[in-house]
CSV table of C-alpha atoms in Angstrom, one decimal:
chain,number,residue,atom,x,y,z
A,1,UNK,CA,0.0,0.0,0.0
A,2,UNK,CA,2.8,2.4,1.0
A,3,UNK,CA,4.7,1.9,-2.3
A,4,UNK,CA,1.6,2.1,-4.4
A,5,UNK,CA,0.4,5.3,-2.9
A,6,UNK,CA,4.0,6.7,-3.1
A,7,UNK,CA,4.3,6.0,-6.8
A,8,UNK,CA,0.9,7.5,-7.6
A,9,UNK,CA,1.5,10.7,-5.6
A,10,UNK,CA,5.0,11.3,-7.1
A,11,UNK,CA,3.5,10.8,-10.6
A,12,UNK,CA,0.6,13.1,-9.8
A,13,UNK,CA,2.9,15.8,-8.3
A,14,UNK,CA,5.9,15.3,-10.5
A,15,UNK,CA,6.4,19.0,-11.3
A,16,UNK,CA,6.6,19.9,-7.6
A,17,UNK,CA,8.9,16.9,-7.0
A,18,UNK,CA,11.1,17.9,-9.9
A,19,UNK,CA,11.5,21.5,-8.5
A,20,UNK,CA,12.5,20.2,-5.1
A,21,UNK,CA,14.9,17.6,-6.7
A,22,UNK,CA,16.5,20.3,-8.9
A,23,UNK,CA,17.2,22.6,-6.0
A,24,UNK,CA,18.9,19.7,-4.1
A,25,UNK,CA,20.7,18.7,-7.3
A,26,UNK,CA,22.3,22.1,-7.7
A,27,UNK,CA,23.6,22.2,-4.2
A,28,UNK,CA,24.9,18.6,-4.4
A,29,UNK,CA,26.6,19.2,-7.7
A,30,UNK,CA,28.3,22.3,-6.4
A,31,UNK,CA,29.6,20.3,-3.4
A,32,UNK,CA,31.0,17.6,-5.7
A,33,UNK,CA,32.7,20.2,-7.9
A,34,UNK,CA,34.3,22.1,-5.0
A,35,UNK,CA,35.4,18.8,-3.3
A,36,UNK,CA,36.9,17.4,-6.5
A,37,UNK,CA,38.7,20.7,-7.3
A,38,UNK,CA,40.1,20.9,-3.8
A,39,UNK,CA,41.3,17.4,-4.2
A,40,UNK,CA,42.9,18.3,-7.5
A,41,UNK,CA,44.6,21.3,-5.8
A,42,UNK,CA,46.1,19.1,-3.1
A,43,UNK,CA,47.4,16.7,-5.7
A,44,UNK,CA,48.9,19.6,-7.7
A,45,UNK,CA,50.6,20.9,-4.6
A,46,UNK,CA,51.9,17.4,-3.8
A,47,UNK,CA,53.3,17.2,-7.3
A,48,UNK,CA,55.0,20.5,-6.9
A,49,UNK,CA,56.7,19.6,-3.6
A,50,UNK,CA,57.7,16.2,-5.0
A,51,UNK,CA,59.3,17.8,-8.0
A,52,UNK,CA,61.3,20.0,-5.7
A,53,UNK,CA,62.6,17.5,-3.2
A,54,UNK,CA,61.7,14.1,-4.3
A,55,UNK,CA,59.1,11.4,-3.7
A,56,UNK,CA,58.8,10.2,-0.1
A,57,UNK,CA,60.8,13.1,1.4
A,58,UNK,CA,59.1,14.3,4.6
A,59,UNK,CA,61.5,17.0,5.5
A,60,UNK,CA,64.8,18.5,4.5
A,61,UNK,CA,67.7,19.8,6.7
A,62,UNK,CA,69.9,22.7,5.4
A,63,UNK,CA,72.4,25.0,7.0
A,64,UNK,CA,70.9,28.0,8.7
A,65,UNK,CA,71.7,31.1,6.7
A,66,UNK,CA,74.5,33.2,8.1
A,67,UNK,CA,75.7,36.7,7.2
A,68,UNK,CA,79.4,36.7,6.1
A,69,UNK,CA,81.7,38.5,8.5
A,70,UNK,CA,82.5,41.3,6.0
A,71,UNK,CA,78.8,41.8,5.4
A,72,UNK,CA,79.0,41.0,1.7
A,73,UNK,CA,77.7,37.7,0.2
A,74,UNK,CA,80.2,35.3,-1.4
A,75,UNK,CA,80.4,35.6,-5.2
A,76,UNK,CA,82.1,33.6,-7.9
A,77,UNK,CA,85.4,34.9,-9.3
A,78,UNK,CA,86.8,34.2,-12.8
A,79,UNK,CA,90.5,34.8,-13.4
A,80,UNK,CA,92.2,34.9,-16.9
A,81,UNK,CA,95.9,34.9,-17.7
A,82,UNK,CA,97.3,37.3,-20.3
A,83,UNK,CA,97.7,35.6,-23.6
A,84,UNK,CA,98.3,36.2,-27.2
A,85,UNK,CA,95.8,38.4,-29.1
A,86,UNK,CA,92.9,36.3,-30.3
A,87,UNK,CA,93.7,33.4,-28.0
A,88,UNK,CA,90.5,31.9,-26.6
A,89,UNK,CA,90.1,32.1,-22.8
A,90,UNK,CA,87.9,29.7,-20.9
A,91,UNK,CA,87.2,29.1,-17.3
A,92,UNK,CA,84.9,26.5,-15.6
A,93,UNK,CA,83.5,27.0,-12.1
A,94,UNK,CA,81.6,24.4,-10.1
A,95,UNK,CA,80.0,26.3,-7.2
A,96,UNK,CA,77.8,25.2,-4.3
A,97,UNK,CA,74.3,26.4,-4.6
A,98,UNK,CA,73.8,29.2,-2.0
A,99,UNK,CA,77.4,28.7,-0.8
A,100,UNK,CA,76.1,27.2,2.5
A,101,UNK,CA,77.2,23.7,3.3
A,102,UNK,CA,76.9,21.2,6.1
A,103,UNK,CA,79.3,18.5,7.2
A,104,UNK,CA,78.6,15.0,5.8
A,105,UNK,CA,78.4,13.9,9.4
A,106,UNK,CA,75.2,15.8,9.8
A,107,UNK,CA,73.4,12.9,7.9
A,108,UNK,CA,74.4,10.5,10.7
A,109,UNK,CA,73.3,12.9,13.4
A,110,UNK,CA,69.9,13.4,11.8
A,111,UNK,CA,69.5,9.6,11.3
A,112,UNK,CA,70.0,9.1,15.0
A,113,UNK,CA,66.9,11.1,16.0
A,114,UNK,CA,63.8,9.2,17.1
A,115,UNK,CA,61.2,8.8,14.4
A,116,UNK,CA,63.7,9.0,11.4
A,117,UNK,CA,63.5,6.0,9.1
A,118,UNK,CA,66.1,7.1,6.6
A,119,UNK,CA,68.3,10.1,5.9
A,120,UNK,CA,70.5,10.8,2.9
A,121,UNK,CA,72.7,13.8,2.0
A,122,UNK,CA,73.1,15.6,-1.3
A,123,UNK,CA,75.2,18.4,-2.8
A,124,UNK,CA,73.5,20.9,-5.1
A,125,UNK,CA,75.9,22.7,-7.5
A,126,UNK,CA,75.9,25.2,-10.3
A,127,UNK,CA,78.4,24.7,-13.2
A,128,UNK,CA,79.3,27.9,-14.9
A,129,UNK,CA,81.5,28.2,-18.0
A,130,UNK,CA,82.9,31.5,-19.3
A,131,UNK,CA,84.7,31.4,-22.6
A,132,UNK,CA,85.7,34.0,-25.2
A,133,UNK,CA,88.6,36.2,-26.2
A,134,UNK,CA,90.1,39.6,-25.6
A,135,UNK,CA,91.0,41.8,-28.6
A,136,UNK,CA,93.7,44.5,-28.2
A,137,UNK,CA,92.9,48.0,-29.4
A,138,UNK,CA,95.2,50.0,-31.8
A,139,UNK,CA,96.6,53.4,-31.3
A,140,UNK,CA,95.4,55.6,-34.1
A,141,UNK,CA,95.8,59.3,-34.9
A,142,UNK,CA,92.6,61.0,-36.1
A,143,UNK,CA,92.8,62.6,-39.6
A,144,UNK,CA,93.8,66.3,-39.7
A,145,UNK,CA,90.8,68.6,-40.1
A,146,UNK,CA,90.7,72.2,-41.4
A,147,UNK,CA,91.7,74.6,-38.7
A,148,UNK,CA,93.9,72.2,-36.8
A,149,UNK,CA,97.4,73.5,-35.9
A,150,UNK,CA,100.3,72.2,-38.0
A,151,UNK,CA,101.5,68.8,-36.7
A,152,UNK,CA,98.3,68.1,-34.8
A,153,UNK,CA,95.5,65.7,-35.7
A,154,UNK,CA,91.9,66.5,-35.3
A,155,UNK,CA,91.8,64.4,-32.0
A,156,UNK,CA,94.6,66.2,-30.3
A,157,UNK,CA,96.8,63.1,-30.3
A,158,UNK,CA,96.8,59.3,-30.8
A,159,UNK,CA,93.8,57.4,-29.4
A,160,UNK,CA,93.3,53.7,-28.8
A,161,UNK,CA,90.5,52.4,-31.0
A,162,UNK,CA,88.9,49.0,-31.3
A,163,UNK,CA,89.6,46.2,-28.9
A,164,UNK,CA,87.4,44.8,-26.3
A,165,UNK,CA,86.2,41.3,-25.2
A,166,UNK,CA,83.6,38.8,-26.4
A,167,UNK,CA,82.7,36.2,-23.8
A,168,UNK,CA,79.8,33.6,-23.6
A,169,UNK,CA,78.3,32.5,-20.3
A,170,UNK,CA,76.8,29.0,-20.1
A,171,UNK,CA,75.5,27.3,-17.0
A,172,UNK,CA,73.7,24.1,-15.9
A,173,UNK,CA,72.9,22.6,-12.5
A,174,UNK,CA,74.6,19.5,-11.1
A,175,UNK,CA,73.4,17.4,-8.2
A,176,UNK,CA,75.7,15.1,-6.3
A,177,UNK,CA,73.5,12.1,-5.2
A,178,UNK,CA,74.3,9.4,-2.7
A,179,UNK,CA,74.0,6.4,-5.0
A,180,UNK,CA,73.8,4.0,-2.1
A,181,UNK,CA,70.3,5.4,-1.2
A,182,UNK,CA,68.5,5.5,-4.6
A,183,UNK,CA,65.0,5.6,-3.0
A,184,UNK,CA,65.4,9.1,-1.4
A,185,UNK,CA,66.4,12.5,-2.8
A,186,UNK,CA,65.5,14.7,-5.8
A,187,UNK,CA,66.3,12.1,-8.4
A,188,UNK,CA,63.3,10.1,-7.2
A,189,UNK,CA,61.0,12.8,-8.6
A,190,UNK,CA,62.1,11.7,-12.1
A,191,UNK,CA,61.6,8.5,-13.9
A,192,UNK,CA,64.4,6.8,-15.9
A,193,UNK,CA,63.2,6.8,-19.5
A,194,UNK,CA,66.3,5.6,-21.2
A,195,UNK,CA,69.3,3.6,-20.0
A,196,UNK,CA,69.5,3.0,-16.3
A,197,UNK,CA,69.9,4.7,-13.0
A,198,UNK,CA,73.0,4.6,-10.7
A,199,UNK,CA,74.1,1.3,-9.2
A,200,UNK,CA,74.9,1.2,-5.5
A,201,UNK,CA,78.6,0.4,-6.2
A,202,UNK,CA,79.2,3.5,-8.3
A,203,UNK,CA,80.0,5.7,-5.4
A,204,UNK,CA,83.0,7.3,-7.1
A,205,UNK,CA,82.4,6.4,-10.7
A,206,UNK,CA,82.4,8.9,-13.5
A,207,UNK,CA,78.8,8.1,-14.4
A,208,UNK,CA,76.0,10.6,-15.0
A,209,UNK,CA,72.2,10.6,-15.3
A,210,UNK,CA,71.0,13.5,-17.4
A,211,UNK,CA,67.6,15.2,-17.3
A,212,UNK,CA,65.7,14.7,-20.6
A,213,UNK,CA,65.1,18.4,-21.2
A,214,UNK,CA,68.7,19.2,-20.9
A,215,UNK,CA,69.8,16.2,-22.9
A,216,UNK,CA,67.5,17.3,-25.7
A,217,UNK,CA,68.8,20.9,-25.7
A,218,UNK,CA,72.4,19.7,-25.7
A,219,UNK,CA,71.9,16.7,-28.0
A,220,UNK,CA,73.0,14.2,-25.4
A,221,UNK,CA,72.2,10.5,-25.3
A,222,UNK,CA,72.9,7.3,-23.3
A,223,UNK,CA,76.5,6.2,-24.0
A,224,UNK,CA,77.7,9.7,-24.7
A,225,UNK,CA,79.6,11.9,-22.3
A,226,UNK,CA,78.9,15.2,-20.5
A,227,UNK,CA,81.6,17.5,-19.2
A,228,UNK,CA,81.7,18.6,-15.6
A,229,UNK,CA,84.6,20.8,-14.5
A,230,UNK,CA,86.7,19.5,-17.3
A,231,UNK,CA,86.0,15.9,-16.6
A,232,UNK,CA,84.0,13.6,-18.9
A,233,UNK,CA,81.2,11.6,-17.3
A,234,UNK,CA,79.6,8.7,-19.2
A,235,UNK,CA,75.8,9.1,-19.5
A,236,UNK,CA,74.2,5.9,-18.3
A,237,UNK,CA,70.6,7.1,-18.1
A,238,UNK,CA,68.1,9.8,-19.1
A,239,UNK,CA,65.6,10.9,-16.5
A,240,UNK,CA,62.3,12.6,-17.1
A,241,UNK,CA,60.6,14.7,-14.4
A,242,UNK,CA,57.3,13.3,-13.3
A,243,UNK,CA,55.9,16.9,-13.1
A,244,UNK,CA,57.2,20.4,-13.7
A,245,UNK,CA,61.0,20.8,-14.1
A,246,UNK,CA,63.7,18.5,-12.9
A,247,UNK,CA,65.7,19.2,-9.7
A,248,UNK,CA,68.9,19.3,-11.7
A,249,UNK,CA,70.2,19.0,-15.3
A,250,UNK,CA,73.0,16.5,-14.5
A,251,UNK,CA,73.2,14.0,-11.6
A,252,UNK,CA,76.6,12.5,-10.6
A,253,UNK,CA,77.8,10.4,-7.6
A,254,UNK,CA,78.1,12.5,-4.4
A,255,UNK,CA,81.8,11.8,-3.9
A,256,UNK,CA,82.7,12.9,-7.4
A,257,UNK,CA,80.6,16.1,-6.9
A,258,UNK,CA,82.4,16.8,-3.6
A,259,UNK,CA,85.9,16.4,-5.2
A,260,UNK,CA,85.2,18.5,-8.3
A,261,UNK,CA,83.6,21.3,-6.3
A,262,UNK,CA,86.4,21.3,-3.6
A,263,UNK,CA,83.8,20.5,-1.1
A,264,UNK,CA,85.2,17.3,0.5
A,265,UNK,CA,82.8,15.9,3.2
A,266,UNK,CA,80.3,18.7,2.5
A,267,UNK,CA,76.6,18.5,1.6
A,268,UNK,CA,74.0,21.1,1.1
A,269,UNK,CA,70.9,19.2,2.1
A,270,UNK,CA,69.8,16.2,4.2
A,271,UNK,CA,66.6,14.5,2.9
A,272,UNK,CA,64.6,12.8,5.6
A,273,UNK,CA,61.9,10.2,5.6
A,274,UNK,CA,60.1,9.6,8.9
A,275,UNK,CA,58.8,6.3,10.3
A,276,UNK,CA,55.3,7.8,10.6
A,277,UNK,CA,53.8,10.8,8.9
A,278,UNK,CA,52.1,11.7,12.1
A,279,UNK,CA,55.5,12.1,13.8
A,280,UNK,CA,56.9,14.8,11.4
A,281,UNK,CA,56.4,17.6,13.9
A,282,UNK,CA,58.1,15.7,16.7
A,283,UNK,CA,61.0,14.8,14.4
A,284,UNK,CA,61.4,18.4,13.3
A,285,UNK,CA,61.6,19.6,16.9
A,286,UNK,CA,64.1,16.9,17.7
A,287,UNK,CA,66.4,17.8,14.8
A,288,UNK,CA,66.2,21.5,15.6
A,289,UNK,CA,67.2,20.8,19.2
A,290,UNK,CA,69.9,18.2,18.7
A,291,UNK,CA,71.5,19.4,15.4
A,292,UNK,CA,72.3,23.1,15.9
A,293,UNK,CA,73.0,25.5,13.1
A,294,UNK,CA,70.4,23.9,10.8
A,295,UNK,CA,67.0,24.8,9.3
A,296,UNK,CA,64.4,22.1,9.1
A,297,UNK,CA,61.7,22.4,6.4
A,298,UNK,CA,58.7,20.0,6.2
A,299,UNK,CA,56.3,19.5,3.4
A,300,UNK,CA,53.8,21.7,5.3
A,301,UNK,CA,56.4,24.5,5.4
A,302,UNK,CA,57.0,24.2,1.7
A,303,UNK,CA,53.2,24.3,0.9
A,304,UNK,CA,53.1,27.7,2.5
A,305,UNK,CA,55.7,29.0,0.0
A,306,UNK,CA,53.5,28.0,-3.0
A,307,UNK,CA,52.1,31.1,-4.6
A,308,UNK,CA,50.8,32.1,-8.0
A,309,UNK,CA,47.5,31.0,-9.6
A,310,UNK,CA,47.8,27.6,-7.9
A,311,UNK,CA,47.9,29.1,-4.4
A,312,UNK,CA,45.2,31.6,-5.3
A,313,UNK,CA,42.9,28.9,-6.7
A,314,UNK,CA,43.6,26.6,-3.7
A,315,UNK,CA,42.6,29.4,-1.3
A,316,UNK,CA,39.4,30.1,-3.3
A,317,UNK,CA,38.5,26.4,-3.4
A,318,UNK,CA,39.0,25.9,0.4
A,319,UNK,CA,37.4,29.2,1.5
A,320,UNK,CA,35.1,30.8,-0.9
A,321,UNK,CA,34.1,27.6,-2.7
A,322,UNK,CA,33.4,25.8,0.6
A,323,UNK,CA,31.3,28.6,2.0
A,324,UNK,CA,29.4,29.0,-1.3
A,325,UNK,CA,28.6,25.3,-1.6
A,326,UNK,CA,27.5,25.2,2.1
A,327,UNK,CA,25.3,28.2,1.6
A,328,UNK,CA,23.7,26.9,-1.6
A,329,UNK,CA,23.1,23.5,0.0
A,330,UNK,CA,21.5,25.1,3.1
A,331,UNK,CA,19.2,27.2,0.9
A,332,UNK,CA,18.3,24.1,-1.1
A,333,UNK,CA,17.4,22.2,2.1
A,334,UNK,CA,15.3,25.1,3.4
A,335,UNK,CA,13.5,25.6,0.0
A,336,UNK,CA,12.8,21.9,-0.3
A,337,UNK,CA,11.4,21.8,3.2
A,338,UNK,CA,9.2,24.9,2.6
A,339,UNK,CA,7.9,23.5,-0.7
A,340,UNK,CA,7.1,20.2,0.9
A,341,UNK,CA,5.3,21.9,3.8
A,342,UNK,CA,3.4,24.0,1.3
A,343,UNK,CA,2.4,20.9,-0.7
A,344,UNK,CA,1.1,19.3,2.5
A,345,UNK,CA,-1.0,22.4,3.1
A,346,UNK,CA,-2.7,21.9,-0.3
A,347,UNK,CA,-3.4,18.2,0.6
A,348,UNK,CA,-5.4,19.0,3.7
A,349,UNK,CA,-8.5,17.3,2.3
A,350,UNK,CA,-6.5,14.2,1.3
A,351,UNK,CA,-4.8,13.7,4.6
A,352,UNK,CA,-7.9,14.5,6.6
A,353,UNK,CA,-9.8,11.9,4.7
A,354,UNK,CA,-7.1,9.3,5.2
A,355,UNK,CA,-7.2,10.0,8.9
A,356,UNK,CA,-11.0,9.6,8.9
A,357,UNK,CA,-10.5,6.2,7.2
A,358,UNK,CA,-8.2,5.1,10.0
A,359,UNK,CA,-4.7,6.3,9.1
A,360,UNK,CA,-2.7,7.3,12.1
A,361,UNK,CA,-0.7,10.5,12.3
A,362,UNK,CA,2.5,8.4,12.3
A,363,UNK,CA,1.4,6.7,9.1
A,364,UNK,CA,0.6,10.0,7.4
A,365,UNK,CA,4.0,11.4,8.5
A,366,UNK,CA,5.9,8.3,7.2
A,367,UNK,CA,4.1,8.7,3.9
A,368,UNK,CA,5.2,12.3,3.6
A,369,UNK,CA,8.7,11.5,4.7
A,370,UNK,CA,8.9,8.7,2.2
A,371,UNK,CA,7.8,10.9,-0.7
A,372,UNK,CA,10.4,13.5,0.3
A,373,UNK,CA,13.1,10.9,0.7
A,374,UNK,CA,12.5,9.6,-2.8
A,375,UNK,CA,12.6,13.2,-4.1
A,376,UNK,CA,15.9,13.7,-2.2
A,377,UNK,CA,17.4,10.6,-3.8
A,378,UNK,CA,16.2,11.8,-7.2
A,379,UNK,CA,17.9,15.2,-6.5
A,380,UNK,CA,21.0,13.3,-5.4
A,381,UNK,CA,21.1,11.3,-8.7
A,382,UNK,CA,20.7,14.5,-10.7
A,383,UNK,CA,23.3,16.3,-8.6
A,384,UNK,CA,25.8,13.5,-8.9
A,385,UNK,CA,25.3,13.5,-12.7
A,386,UNK,CA,25.8,17.2,-12.9
A,387,UNK,CA,28.8,17.2,-10.6
A,388,UNK,CA,30.5,14.3,-12.5
A,389,UNK,CA,29.9,16.2,-15.8
A,390,UNK,CA,31.4,19.4,-14.5
A,391,UNK,CA,34.4,17.5,-13.0
A,392,UNK,CA,34.9,15.7,-16.3
A,393,UNK,CA,34.9,19.0,-18.3
A,394,UNK,CA,37.4,20.6,-15.8
A,395,UNK,CA,39.7,17.6,-16.2
A,396,UNK,CA,39.3,17.5,-20.0
A,397,UNK,CA,40.0,21.1,-20.7
A,398,UNK,CA,42.6,21.2,-17.8
A,399,UNK,CA,43.1,24.9,-17.1
A,400,UNK,CA,46.8,25.6,-16.5
A,401,UNK,CA,47.9,26.9,-13.1
A,402,UNK,CA,51.2,28.4,-12.2
A,403,UNK,CA,53.0,27.5,-9.0
A,404,UNK,CA,55.8,29.7,-7.7
A,405,UNK,CA,58.0,28.3,-5.0
A,406,UNK,CA,59.9,30.5,-2.7
A,407,UNK,CA,63.3,29.7,-1.3
A,408,UNK,CA,62.9,26.8,1.1
A,409,UNK,CA,64.2,26.8,4.5
A,410,UNK,CA,66.4,29.9,4.1
A,411,UNK,CA,69.5,27.8,3.7
A,412,UNK,CA,69.6,28.0,0.0
A,413,UNK,CA,70.7,24.4,-0.2
A,414,UNK,CA,67.9,22.9,-2.1
A,415,UNK,CA,68.2,22.3,-5.8
A,416,UNK,CA,67.4,25.4,-7.8
A,417,UNK,CA,67.2,25.4,-11.5
A,418,UNK,CA,69.7,27.6,-13.4
A,419,UNK,CA,67.9,30.5,-14.9
A,420,UNK,CA,65.2,30.5,-12.2
A,421,UNK,CA,64.3,33.3,-10.0
A,422,UNK,CA,67.3,32.8,-7.8
A,423,UNK,CA,71.0,32.3,-8.4
A,424,UNK,CA,74.2,31.6,-6.5
A,425,UNK,CA,73.9,32.7,-3.0
A,426,UNK,CA,70.2,33.2,-3.2
A,427,UNK,CA,67.4,31.0,-2.1
A,428,UNK,CA,65.7,31.4,-5.4
A,429,UNK,CA,62.3,30.2,-6.4
A,430,UNK,CA,61.0,28.0,-9.2
A,431,UNK,CA,58.0,28.4,-11.4
A,432,UNK,CA,56.0,25.3,-12.5
A,433,UNK,CA,53.0,25.0,-14.8
A,434,UNK,CA,50.5,22.3,-13.9
A,435,UNK,CA,47.2,21.2,-15.5
A,436,UNK,CA,44.3,21.2,-13.0
A,437,UNK,CA,42.4,18.0,-12.6
A,438,UNK,CA,39.2,17.4,-10.7
A,439,UNK,CA,39.2,13.8,-9.5
A,440,UNK,CA,36.0,12.5,-8.0
A,441,UNK,CA,36.5,9.9,-5.3
A,442,UNK,CA,34.1,7.3,-4.0
A,443,UNK,CA,34.1,9.3,-0.8
A,444,UNK,CA,32.8,12.3,-2.6
A,445,UNK,CA,30.0,10.2,-4.2
A,446,UNK,CA,29.2,8.8,-0.7
A,447,UNK,CA,29.0,12.4,0.6
A,448,UNK,CA,26.6,13.3,-2.2
A,449,UNK,CA,24.4,10.4,-1.4
A,450,UNK,CA,24.4,11.3,2.3
A,451,UNK,CA,23.5,14.9,1.4
A,452,UNK,CA,20.6,13.7,-0.8
A,453,UNK,CA,19.2,11.5,2.0
A,454,UNK,CA,19.7,14.4,4.5
A,455,UNK,CA,17.9,16.8,2.1
A,456,UNK,CA,15.0,14.4,1.8
A,457,UNK,CA,14.7,13.9,5.5
A,458,UNK,CA,14.8,17.7,6.1
A,459,UNK,CA,12.0,18.2,3.6
A,460,UNK,CA,10.1,15.3,5.1
A,461,UNK,CA,10.5,16.7,8.6
A,462,UNK,CA,8.9,20.0,7.5
A,463,UNK,CA,6.0,18.3,5.7
A,464,UNK,CA,5.5,15.4,8.2
A,465,UNK,CA,5.3,17.8,11.1
A,466,UNK,CA,2.5,19.8,9.4
A,467,UNK,CA,0.7,16.6,8.2
A,468,UNK,CA,0.7,15.2,11.7
A,469,UNK,CA,-1.2,18.2,13.0
A,470,UNK,CA,-4.1,17.8,10.5
A,471,UNK,CA,-7.4,16.5,11.8
A,472,UNK,CA,-10.3,14.8,10.0
A,473,UNK,CA,-12.5,17.8,10.8
A,474,UNK,CA,-10.2,19.9,8.6
A,475,UNK,CA,-11.1,17.7,5.6
A,476,UNK,CA,-14.8,17.8,6.4
A,477,UNK,CA,-14.7,21.6,6.4
A,478,UNK,CA,-13.0,21.6,3.0
A,479,UNK,CA,-15.7,19.3,1.6
A,480,UNK,CA,-18.4,21.6,2.8
């Protein structure tokens, strides 16, 4: 009886039911879109942080920035010997990024802290090559002009003309990686797409892994060589960044990097993986207390440095979007409840007659709630369809967002791309372009279904309360 009456009433009042369902559908669809976009933002930020420091890295430890004693930052210096005219001059410099280093023993100190599962050191370098030639000028006397005194040229004497210098500046980034710990560090943010990665026994081998973008620009391939500080390294693999730009152009074993950069037993960064992600805060506090002179940066700290359109969109999705979806959903609930209550008011004769025939107030209330619940589920189905369609369109067209990363940790030790916002001695930033996706999870679908049921129950509560107050005499007055 209940289902039969329910089906007939919904068919007879399908326009009103469709209006209520549409209002709920709009609110539910907006919730799905905001939730999926927020999830996409979190994934994008995760990709940005992984591209900066590597997959699985929970925190990094760098040297705390110190002001030089003379008050001036360290700068690279290039020296050239005097040579024959036209002789090409060339100088290679392999400099530590940021000029701030830690002792290699820092890795062991960090690894000893409670909650640290693994720690590995790395050395971030910038390779700069300056080459060109000097040209000597020639002493010339300007031609005599009318009015010049006898024996004098127009210029008042000989002058040096011509000469000068023509030099090119080329740079690329080099990262010294601990090949005994291949599962941690910036190289893990790239996938080996040609050749192989480092082997654990190649701690002091002249082997190199080259980023795919740099290899393409310099026409490098597996089996070839790449020059670092005048030494040839055999290219054993090509790595492609999973997202954004790679942490470095060339990766070489840590020991080789330390030797070539005159940085024996020095590192710029310690990459840390904790035993439990919930213990990151405690591990950070322990490292700061027990390893002085360092700056500890967690993934949460890095997330705060993300700016640009990605940061703006993430803020909008988490604040404005959430408030907007909650407001629309609340309005939809209230409107559906008021419409249901109004519909009950127009069915006074019907419910009064049913009560006169023996229906109890509870049965009438259950009937109204059942109708509203079905309407809510219909609205949920429509809302899920609209939300999935909107999320699909967002993912398909993939609007591009820009993420700008500020200097991390203040130590300047993290890998920074050459040509980026920073430079030697500066904790420069990086700019990455990412395509926005709007993934819809099963949890989001479950949330939508829950909202649909809640909306139906809210509407049913409004209508059921009014229906329960009707009396058979009300129906008799309407008949008269």
